[in-house]
Amino acid sequence: MAEDWVPAGVDVSRPSAARVYDYFLGGAHNFAVDRQLAEQIEAMTPNIAETMRSNRVFLRRAVRFLVEQGVRQFLDIGSGIPTAGNVHEIALEAAPDSKIVYVDVDPVAVEHSRAILAGTANTAVILADARDVERILAEAGKLLDFDQPVAVLLAGVVHFIPDSDDPAATIKALRDAVPAGSYLLVSHATADGQPAEVIEAQRLSGRTATEITLRPAAEIEAYFEGFELAEPGLVFIPLWRPDPQDAADEHPERIGAYAGVGKKK
Ligand SMILES: C[S@@+](CC[C@H](N)C(=O)[O-])C[C@H]1O[C@@H](n2cnc3c(N)ncnc32)[C@H](O)[C@@H]1O
């Protein structure tokens, strides 16, 4: 029998990227098919769970940074299945006047986000594909004021958009939609500095509805055109403004993903 948190029409026989990520983060919203795929990927790339946790922790650091920069509006695309330390929790704790819009293509992620946000003012959830920028902007515009700075968060999502769908065009449309003083956050999987098994694990991701495309630093950096990258630039995730209490990371490249945050000039 399907669990009661599964929205009608969800294909539970096929792994989903959102539920595989939830499994790696220690969440409870995943099925046997998701766990099997996650375990297979993990057997080939033992650092994968750490990479995902590292991404999540980076996102928290970055949201705190953005609030410190004065940002009060967040458009989080590919927001995922809510786990502890969600963007809205970090932002609202640091600045209670923040507004947050979550967008995800996965119905399970959206259903959960809606349940968690029920009763929380100044938040909204949209079921949409990141590539449908026009609709995202129209829906998000009901809560966010696009004449004021907005932080567009693309954490761990652009690598799900294949080259054939031109992710650079999607990101350009998002960059163009926000005023000067806005921010763009991107974290993205890469093969740079990675062993061959990572490429094989990427092939396995083809079993989910959304295959991963690993991209080199130069391609990811180009997503920030017209934006100034905040220090330390585009770096392996653990190197992006680690908290002072974090131990120095001797091998940040074992986390096969880059992170960067840029400001619109
Ligand atoms: C690895 S999770 C990242 C979650 C969260 N942003 C984070 O960094 O912790 C990727 C999320 O992107 C979503 N996703 C994948 N392709 C998408 C697309 N084309 N449009 C919107 N969301 C997408 C998946 O459903 C999943 O929830």
mmCIF file of C-alpha atoms and ligand atoms in Angstrom:
data_model
loop_
_atom_site.group_PDB
_atom_site.id
_atom_site.type_symbol
_atom_site.label_atom_id
_atom_site.label_comp_id
_atom_site.label_asym_id
_atom_site.label_seq_id
_atom_site.Cartn_x
_atom_site.Cartn_y
_atom_site.Cartn_z
ATOM 1 C CA MET A 1 0.000 0.000 0.000
ATOM 2 C CA ALA A 2 1.313 3.442 -0.878
ATOM 3 C CA GLU A 3 2.395 5.594 2.031
ATOM 4 C CA ASP A 4 -0.052 8.382 2.782
ATOM 5 C CA TRP A 5 2.552 11.073 1.980
ATOM 6 C CA VAL A 6 2.754 10.008 -1.666
ATOM 7 C CA PRO A 7 0.682 12.244 -3.925
ATOM 8 C CA ALA A 8 -1.593 10.456 -6.393
ATOM 9 C CA GLY A 9 -0.023 9.728 -9.748
ATOM 10 C CA VAL A 10 3.575 9.468 -8.494
ATOM 11 C CA ASP A 11 5.487 6.590 -10.107
ATOM 12 C CA VAL A 12 6.915 4.738 -7.099
ATOM 13 C CA SER A 13 8.531 2.032 -9.259
ATOM 14 C CA ARG A 14 11.114 4.464 -10.659
ATOM 15 C CA PRO A 15 13.735 6.178 -8.484
ATOM 16 C CA SER A 16 13.451 9.958 -8.158
ATOM 17 C CA ALA A 17 16.349 12.377 -7.741
ATOM 18 C CA ALA A 18 14.590 14.158 -4.868
ATOM 19 C CA ARG A 19 13.982 10.919 -2.941
ATOM 20 C CA VAL A 20 17.517 9.604 -3.582
ATOM 21 C CA TYR A 21 18.870 12.894 -2.191
ATOM 22 C CA ASP A 22 16.497 12.593 0.777
ATOM 23 C CA TYR A 23 17.917 9.115 1.459
ATOM 24 C CA PHE A 24 21.502 10.397 1.362
ATOM 25 C CA LEU A 25 20.574 13.147 3.818
ATOM 26 C CA GLY A 26 19.086 10.568 6.187
ATOM 27 C CA GLY A 27 15.457 11.490 5.440
ATOM 28 C CA ALA A 28 12.460 9.155 5.586
ATOM 29 C CA HIS A 29 10.757 10.081 2.313
ATOM 30 C CA ASN A 30 12.176 7.478 -0.029
ATOM 31 C CA PHE A 31 11.260 4.024 -1.345
ATOM 32 C CA ALA A 32 13.112 0.744 -1.855
ATOM 33 C CA VAL A 33 13.829 1.679 -5.498
ATOM 34 C CA ASP A 34 15.412 4.945 -4.352
ATOM 35 C CA ARG A 35 17.482 3.220 -1.660
ATOM 36 C CA GLN A 36 18.675 0.541 -4.082
ATOM 37 C CA LEU A 37 19.882 3.137 -6.558
ATOM 38 C CA ALA A 38 21.450 5.217 -3.784
ATOM 39 C CA GLU A 39 23.303 2.178 -2.452
ATOM 40 C CA GLN A 40 24.576 1.301 -5.919
ATOM 41 C CA ILE A 41 25.824 4.836 -6.495
ATOM 42 C CA GLU A 42 27.374 4.889 -3.030
ATOM 43 C CA ALA A 43 29.217 1.593 -3.655
ATOM 44 C CA MET A 44 30.908 3.227 -6.642
ATOM 45 C CA THR A 45 31.441 6.682 -5.184
ATOM 46 C CA PRO A 46 31.821 6.391 -1.419
ATOM 47 C CA ASN A 47 31.974 10.193 -1.080
ATOM 48 C CA ILE A 48 28.524 10.736 -2.515
ATOM 49 C CA ALA A 49 26.623 10.998 0.769
ATOM 50 C CA GLU A 50 29.259 13.381 2.088
ATOM 51 C CA THR A 51 28.984 15.439 -1.101
ATOM 52 C CA MET A 52 25.259 15.799 -0.627
ATOM 53 C CA ARG A 53 25.561 16.684 3.044
ATOM 54 C CA SER A 54 28.298 19.139 2.164
ATOM 55 C CA ASN A 55 25.966 20.749 -0.385
ATOM 56 C CA ARG A 56 23.215 21.059 2.177
ATOM 57 C CA VAL A 57 25.532 22.630 4.751
ATOM 58 C CA PHE A 58 26.883 25.015 2.107
ATOM 59 C CA LEU A 59 23.322 26.084 1.338
ATOM 60 C CA ARG A 60 22.779 26.985 4.987
ATOM 61 C CA ARG A 61 26.031 28.965 5.153
ATOM 62 C CA ALA A 62 25.156 30.748 1.943
ATOM 63 C CA VAL A 63 21.619 31.685 3.051
ATOM 64 C CA ARG A 64 23.031 33.180 6.255
ATOM 65 C CA PHE A 65 25.569 35.076 4.115
ATOM 66 C CA LEU A 66 22.790 36.360 1.840
ATOM 67 C CA VAL A 67 20.718 37.555 4.794
ATOM 68 C CA GLU A 68 23.824 39.373 6.113
ATOM 69 C CA GLN A 69 24.104 41.060 2.698
ATOM 70 C CA GLY A 70 20.569 42.401 3.216
ATOM 71 C CA VAL A 71 18.671 39.988 0.949
ATOM 72 C CA ARG A 72 15.113 39.338 2.093
ATOM 73 C CA GLN A 73 13.649 37.516 -0.919
ATOM 74 C CA PHE A 74 14.575 33.954 -1.873
ATOM 75 C CA LEU A 75 13.563 32.001 -4.967
ATOM 76 C CA ASP A 76 14.768 28.451 -4.291
ATOM 77 C CA ILE A 77 14.498 26.370 -7.474
ATOM 78 C CA GLY A 78 14.968 22.597 -7.108
ATOM 79 C CA SER A 79 14.313 23.069 -3.404
ATOM 80 C CA GLY A 80 13.918 19.331 -2.716
ATOM 81 C CA ILE A 81 12.202 17.332 -0.007
ATOM 82 C CA PRO A 82 12.355 19.391 3.167
ATOM 83 C CA THR A 83 14.832 18.173 5.769
ATOM 84 C CA ALA A 84 16.238 19.938 8.813
ATOM 85 C CA GLY A 85 17.740 23.349 8.157
ATOM 86 C CA ASN A 86 15.619 24.339 5.196
ATOM 87 C CA VAL A 87 16.159 27.638 3.455
ATOM 88 C CA HIS A 88 13.024 29.182 5.013
ATOM 89 C CA GLU A 89 14.104 28.166 8.530
ATOM 90 C CA ILE A 90 17.566 29.693 8.128
ATOM 91 C CA ALA A 91 16.285 32.843 6.436
ATOM 92 C CA LEU A 92 13.346 33.441 8.787
ATOM 93 C CA GLU A 93 15.481 32.850 11.862
ATOM 94 C CA ALA A 94 18.068 35.370 10.650
ATOM 95 C CA ALA A 95 15.530 37.847 9.259
ATOM 96 C CA PRO A 96 11.854 37.265 10.125
ATOM 97 C CA ASP A 97 10.734 39.615 7.330
ATOM 98 C CA SER A 98 12.157 37.283 4.660
ATOM 99 C CA LYS A 99 10.002 35.908 1.853
ATOM 100 C CA ILE A 100 10.712 32.465 0.427
ATOM 101 C CA VAL A 101 9.368 30.685 -2.645
ATOM 102 C CA TYR A 102 10.189 27.008 -3.166
ATOM 103 C CA VAL A 103 10.022 25.467 -6.642
ATOM 104 C CA ASP A 104 10.458 21.791 -7.475
ATOM 105 C CA VAL A 105 9.431 19.487 -10.290
ATOM 106 C CA ASP A 106 8.971 16.525 -7.938
ATOM 107 C CA PRO A 107 5.410 16.161 -6.569
ATOM 108 C CA VAL A 108 6.663 14.471 -3.378
ATOM 109 C CA ALA A 109 8.996 17.387 -2.667
ATOM 110 C CA VAL A 110 6.220 19.900 -3.356
ATOM 111 C CA GLU A 111 3.626 18.094 -1.247
ATOM 112 C CA HIS A 112 6.007 17.999 1.705
ATOM 113 C CA SER A 113 7.065 21.571 1.315
ATOM 114 C CA ARG A 114 3.393 22.606 1.315
ATOM 115 C CA ALA A 115 2.733 20.575 4.474
ATOM 116 C CA ILE A 116 5.746 22.032 6.286
ATOM 117 C CA LEU A 117 4.993 25.600 5.253
ATOM 118 C CA ALA A 118 1.278 25.484 6.030
ATOM 119 C CA GLY A 119 0.600 28.468 8.256
ATOM 120 C CA THR A 120 4.009 30.090 7.677
ATOM 121 C CA ALA A 121 3.435 33.583 6.315
ATOM 122 C CA ASN A 122 5.462 34.936 3.381
ATOM 123 C CA THR A 123 6.243 31.521 1.922
ATOM 124 C CA ALA A 124 4.943 29.757 -1.185
ATOM 125 C CA VAL A 125 5.553 26.495 -3.042
ATOM 126 C CA ILE A 126 5.324 26.005 -6.804
ATOM 127 C CA LEU A 127 5.266 22.708 -8.693
ATOM 128 C CA ALA A 128 7.221 23.592 -11.822
ATOM 129 C CA ASP A 129 10.165 22.672 -13.961
ATOM 130 C CA ALA A 130 13.153 24.999 -13.637
ATOM 131 C CA ARG A 131 13.113 25.368 -17.414
ATOM 132 C CA ASP A 132 9.667 26.971 -17.265
ATOM 133 C CA VAL A 133 11.058 30.316 -16.131
ATOM 134 C CA GLU A 134 8.111 32.337 -17.380
ATOM 135 C CA ARG A 135 5.625 30.433 -15.228
ATOM 136 C CA ILE A 136 7.950 30.395 -12.221
ATOM 137 C CA LEU A 137 8.342 34.164 -12.389
ATOM 138 C CA ALA A 138 4.605 34.711 -12.831
ATOM 139 C CA GLU A 139 3.742 32.498 -9.843
ATOM 140 C CA ALA A 140 6.614 33.696 -7.642
ATOM 141 C CA GLY A 141 5.689 37.299 -8.469
ATOM 142 C CA LYS A 142 2.524 36.880 -6.373
ATOM 143 C CA LEU A 143 4.761 36.895 -3.276
ATOM 144 C CA LEU A 144 8.134 38.304 -4.361
ATOM 145 C CA ASP A 145 8.733 41.864 -5.583
ATOM 146 C CA PHE A 146 11.013 41.603 -8.597
ATOM 147 C CA ASP A 147 11.820 45.342 -8.350
ATOM 148 C CA GLN A 148 13.720 44.523 -5.149
ATOM 149 C CA PRO A 149 16.793 42.277 -4.837
ATOM 150 C CA VAL A 150 16.073 38.556 -4.981
ATOM 151 C CA ALA A 151 18.425 35.658 -4.279
ATOM 152 C CA VAL A 152 17.907 32.966 -6.905
ATOM 153 C CA LEU A 153 19.081 29.649 -5.433
ATOM 154 C CA LEU A 154 20.008 26.837 -7.820
ATOM 155 C CA ALA A 155 21.530 24.359 -5.382
ATOM 156 C CA GLY A 156 22.199 20.927 -6.817
ATOM 157 C CA VAL A 157 19.672 21.315 -9.632
ATOM 158 C CA VAL A 158 21.299 22.657 -12.819
ATOM 159 C CA HIS A 159 23.143 19.353 -13.367
ATOM 160 C CA PHE A 160 19.714 17.790 -13.898
ATOM 161 C CA ILE A 161 19.206 19.934 -17.006
ATOM 162 C CA PRO A 162 20.905 18.346 -20.045
ATOM 163 C CA ASP A 163 22.942 20.399 -22.529
ATOM 164 C CA SER A 164 20.228 19.758 -25.125
ATOM 165 C CA ASP A 165 17.840 21.847 -22.976
ATOM 166 C CA ASP A 166 20.302 24.753 -22.731
ATOM 167 C CA PRO A 167 20.592 25.372 -18.967
ATOM 168 C CA ALA A 168 22.602 28.541 -19.694
ATOM 169 C CA ALA A 169 19.520 30.049 -21.368
ATOM 170 C CA THR A 170 17.342 29.176 -18.362
ATOM 171 C CA ILE A 171 19.823 30.789 -15.994
ATOM 172 C CA LYS A 172 20.163 33.859 -18.217
ATOM 173 C CA ALA A 173 16.380 34.311 -18.117
ATOM 174 C CA LEU A 174 16.514 34.169 -14.307
ATOM 175 C CA ARG A 175 19.469 36.605 -14.163
ATOM 176 C CA ASP A 176 17.607 39.017 -16.440
ATOM 177 C CA ALA A 177 14.467 38.866 -14.282
ATOM 178 C CA VAL A 178 16.105 40.251 -11.129
ATOM 179 C CA PRO A 179 17.352 43.790 -10.437
ATOM 180 C CA ALA A 180 20.890 44.950 -9.591
ATOM 181 C CA GLY A 181 21.841 43.941 -6.058
ATOM 182 C CA SER A 182 20.263 40.499 -6.541
ATOM 183 C CA TYR A 183 22.214 37.296 -6.040
ATOM 184 C CA LEU A 184 22.603 33.993 -7.867
ATOM 185 C CA LEU A 185 23.686 30.854 -6.016
ATOM 186 C CA VAL A 186 24.750 27.747 -7.925
ATOM 187 C CA SER A 187 26.100 24.427 -6.697
ATOM 188 C CA HIS A 188 26.785 21.889 -9.410
ATOM 189 C CA ALA A 189 28.300 18.407 -9.777
ATOM 190 C CA THR A 190 31.558 18.113 -11.704
ATOM 191 C CA ALA A 191 33.988 15.505 -12.995
ATOM 192 C CA ASP A 192 36.892 17.928 -12.359
ATOM 193 C CA GLY A 193 39.419 16.195 -10.109
ATOM 194 C CA GLN A 194 37.224 13.087 -9.819
ATOM 195 C CA PRO A 195 38.090 9.414 -10.356
ATOM 196 C CA ALA A 196 36.548 7.440 -13.253
ATOM 197 C CA GLU A 197 33.926 5.811 -10.976
ATOM 198 C CA VAL A 198 32.158 9.141 -10.735
ATOM 199 C CA ILE A 199 31.409 9.033 -14.448
ATOM 200 C CA GLU A 200 29.974 5.537 -14.036
ATOM 201 C CA ALA A 201 27.795 6.691 -11.141
ATOM 202 C CA GLN A 202 26.571 9.516 -13.340
ATOM 203 C CA ARG A 203 25.452 6.878 -15.863
ATOM 204 C CA LEU A 204 23.410 5.222 -13.090
ATOM 205 C CA SER A 205 21.617 8.495 -12.433
ATOM 206 C CA GLY A 206 20.076 7.948 -15.888
ATOM 207 C CA ARG A 207 17.664 5.555 -14.177
ATOM 208 C CA THR A 208 15.958 8.418 -12.402
ATOM 209 C CA ALA A 209 13.684 10.700 -14.362
ATOM 210 C CA THR A 210 16.548 13.199 -14.385
ATOM 211 C CA GLU A 211 20.048 12.211 -15.463
ATOM 212 C CA ILE A 212 23.005 14.209 -14.128
ATOM 213 C CA THR A 213 25.338 16.161 -16.435
ATOM 214 C CA LEU A 214 28.724 16.824 -14.864
ATOM 215 C CA ARG A 215 30.203 20.152 -15.996
ATOM 216 C CA PRO A 216 33.658 21.752 -15.732
ATOM 217 C CA ALA A 217 34.351 24.887 -13.678
ATOM 218 C CA ALA A 218 34.526 27.241 -16.689
ATOM 219 C CA GLU A 219 31.033 26.268 -17.830
ATOM 220 C CA ILE A 220 29.539 26.737 -14.371
ATOM 221 C CA GLU A 221 31.353 30.043 -13.884
ATOM 222 C CA ALA A 222 29.800 31.306 -17.134
ATOM 223 C CA TYR A 223 26.351 31.014 -15.485
ATOM 224 C CA PHE A 224 27.346 34.080 -13.433
ATOM 225 C CA GLU A 225 27.764 36.415 -16.421
ATOM 226 C CA GLY A 226 27.090 40.003 -15.330
ATOM 227 C CA PHE A 227 27.343 38.963 -11.685
ATOM 228 C CA GLU A 228 30.353 39.438 -9.419
ATOM 229 C CA LEU A 229 31.322 36.253 -7.593
ATOM 230 C CA ALA A 230 31.609 36.756 -3.845
ATOM 231 C CA GLU A 231 34.871 35.564 -2.309
ATOM 232 C CA PRO A 232 36.264 32.936 -2.657
ATOM 233 C CA GLY A 233 34.685 32.562 -6.134
ATOM 234 C CA LEU A 234 33.575 29.255 -7.625
ATOM 235 C CA VAL A 235 35.226 26.553 -5.502
ATOM 236 C CA PHE A 236 34.813 22.950 -4.378
ATOM 237 C CA ILE A 237 31.896 23.125 -1.948
ATOM 238 C CA PRO A 238 33.814 22.728 1.357
ATOM 239 C CA LEU A 239 35.953 25.757 0.449
ATOM 240 C CA TRP A 240 33.017 28.172 0.168
ATOM 241 C CA ARG A 241 33.266 30.299 3.317
ATOM 242 C CA PRO A 242 33.638 27.444 5.827
ATOM 243 C CA ASP A 243 32.480 28.333 9.315
ATOM 244 C CA PRO A 244 35.345 29.347 11.632
ATOM 245 C CA GLN A 245 34.856 26.234 13.769
ATOM 246 C CA ASP A 246 35.177 23.908 10.726
ATOM 247 C CA ALA A 247 38.443 21.979 10.499
ATOM 248 C CA ALA A 248 40.622 22.863 7.480
ATOM 249 C CA ASP A 249 39.691 20.530 4.620
ATOM 250 C CA GLU A 250 42.818 18.891 3.181
ATOM 251 C CA HIS A 251 41.050 17.315 0.196
ATOM 252 C CA PRO A 252 38.086 19.476 -0.799
ATOM 253 C CA GLU A 253 38.179 18.009 -4.338
ATOM 254 C CA ARG A 254 36.795 14.700 -3.014
ATOM 255 C CA ILE A 255 33.489 16.576 -2.915
ATOM 256 C CA GLY A 256 32.721 16.429 -6.626
ATOM 257 C CA ALA A 257 30.779 19.643 -6.842
ATOM 258 C CA TYR A 258 31.390 23.373 -7.130
ATOM 259 C CA ALA A 259 29.631 26.204 -5.344
ATOM 260 C CA GLY A 260 29.489 29.927 -5.963
ATOM 261 C CA VAL A 261 27.407 32.979 -5.078
ATOM 262 C CA GLY A 262 27.372 36.051 -7.300
ATOM 263 C CA LYS A 263 25.879 39.549 -7.041
ATOM 264 C CA LYS A 264 24.259 41.371 -9.962
ATOM 265 C CA LYS A 265 26.196 44.515 -10.773
HETATM 266 C C1 LIG B 1 19.886 17.274 -5.077
HETATM 267 S S1 LIG B 1 18.294 17.952 -4.751
HETATM 268 C C2 LIG B 1 18.752 19.563 -4.109
HETATM 269 C C3 LIG B 1 17.810 20.075 -3.046
HETATM 270 C C4 LIG B 1 18.215 21.414 -2.440
HETATM 271 N N1 LIG B 1 18.243 22.476 -3.446
HETATM 272 C C5 LIG B 1 19.577 21.328 -1.776
HETATM 273 O O1 LIG B 1 20.546 21.794 -2.375
HETATM 274 O O2 LIG B 1 19.662 20.811 -0.674
HETATM 275 C C6 LIG B 1 17.757 18.353 -6.383
HETATM 276 C C7 LIG B 1 16.282 18.745 -6.501
HETATM 277 O O3 LIG B 1 16.085 19.307 -7.805
HETATM 278 C C8 LIG B 1 14.834 18.864 -8.288
HETATM 279 N N2 LIG B 1 14.856 18.967 -9.754
HETATM 280 C C9 LIG B 1 15.522 18.197 -10.643
HETATM 281 N N3 LIG B 1 15.311 18.640 -11.893
HETATM 282 C C10 LIG B 1 14.490 19.725 -11.793
HETATM 283 C C11 LIG B 1 13.910 20.614 -12.733
HETATM 284 N N4 LIG B 1 14.123 20.473 -14.044
HETATM 285 N N5 LIG B 1 13.127 21.616 -12.280
HETATM 286 C C12 LIG B 1 12.894 21.760 -10.934
HETATM 287 N N6 LIG B 1 13.409 20.952 -10.007
HETATM 288 C C13 LIG B 1 14.207 19.944 -10.421
HETATM 289 C C14 LIG B 1 14.706 17.455 -7.782
HETATM 290 O O4 LIG B 1 13.341 17.055 -7.745
HETATM 291 C C15 LIG B 1 15.315 17.576 -6.393
HETATM 292 O O5 LIG B 1 14.340 17.886 -5.442
#
